[in-house]
Amino acid sequence: MTSRYAGRVALVTGAASGIGAATVRRLLDEGARVAALDLRPVEEGPDLLALEGDVRDEAQVAAAVARAAEWGGRLDLLANVAGVASYQHTTDVTLAEWERIVGVNLTGPFLVCRAALPHLVAAGGAIVNVASLAGVRGWRYSAAYSAAKGGVVALTRSLAVEYAPHGVRVACVCPGSVDTPLRDGLVPVANPHPKLAERGGALLDPPVADPAEVAAAIAYLGAAEARFATGAILRLDGGAGA
């Protein structure tokens, strides 16, 4: 595998499982030193720093980013992967659930980006945010999740414009269904409308992506060869939006 991240330092959120864990493995394989942030502990290694924290907590985020930059001596890539989801009829969504979904999926990436940007400017680095197909098209029974992920798409575009003059690239991936614990934990809504039951499925077989496929896209968008992809919103949906 290529060593395009040799000498580079990355910070990955949501690093304990799913797309986050696959991204950590991919970046390590490509020569990066990786700081892995999650609520759950991650096993440390020679080039892997385990950080525990909640991306919704401003103080915890600031401390984690500072520790990552201190450990690595620089910060070249931020991969915002942490996320949560649920399926609910909109009239059943409580304010607490709205705040949980938006907090992890949108406020979290904002806080981590804000804390990491001075380090990324110094290194001429990159941010890759993980949104969702639900952030770029209508998605059934996912008002809070779709709103949050749509916000991540807009945040990506705004940061790409603002920080291009400072040498920082910002891009976003929008996966469809991915084989992760997040997907396994989703509970279907009761009494779904029959017209919505199969809406938006992938055209490929199997219709669910492997986390490693998303990690490969993150690694590309975060690398120097993707210089002209700043502001890009890359859909990884198996043709669902074609």
PDB file of C-alpha atoms in Angstrom, residues 1-8 26-33 219 223-225:
ATOM      1  CA  MET A   1       0.000   0.000   0.000  1.00  0.00           C
ATOM      2  CA  THR A   2       1.131   3.555  -0.694  1.00  0.00           C
ATOM      3  CA  SER A   3       2.893   5.535   2.031  1.00  0.00           C
ATOM      4  CA  ARG A   4       1.384   8.896   1.048  1.00  0.00           C
ATOM      5  CA  TYR A   5       0.805   9.709   4.732  1.00  0.00           C
ATOM      6  CA  ALA A   6       4.380   9.073   5.856  1.00  0.00           C
ATOM      7  CA  GLY A   7       5.377  11.806   8.285  1.00  0.00           C
ATOM      8  CA  ARG A   8       1.759  12.974   8.599  1.00  0.00           C
ATOM      9  CA  ARG A  26      -6.234   2.750   6.509  1.00  0.00           C
ATOM     10  CA  LEU A  27      -4.245   5.784   7.616  1.00  0.00           C
ATOM     11  CA  LEU A  28      -1.884   3.674   9.707  1.00  0.00           C
ATOM     12  CA  ASP A  29      -1.342   1.379   6.728  1.00  0.00           C
ATOM     13  CA  GLU A  30      -0.481   4.439   4.636  1.00  0.00           C
ATOM     14  CA  GLY A  31       2.168   5.587   7.092  1.00  0.00           C
ATOM     15  CA  ALA A  32       0.319   8.111   9.259  1.00  0.00           C
ATOM     16  CA  ARG A  33       0.513   8.557  12.985  1.00  0.00           C
ATOM     17  CA  ALA A 219      -7.796   8.709   2.747  1.00  0.00           C
ATOM     18  CA  ALA A 223      -4.164  13.382   0.772  1.00  0.00           C
ATOM     19  CA  ALA A 224      -2.199  16.016  -1.121  1.00  0.00           C
ATOM     20  CA  GLU A 225      -3.176  14.483  -4.467  1.00  0.00           C
TER      21      GLU A 225
END
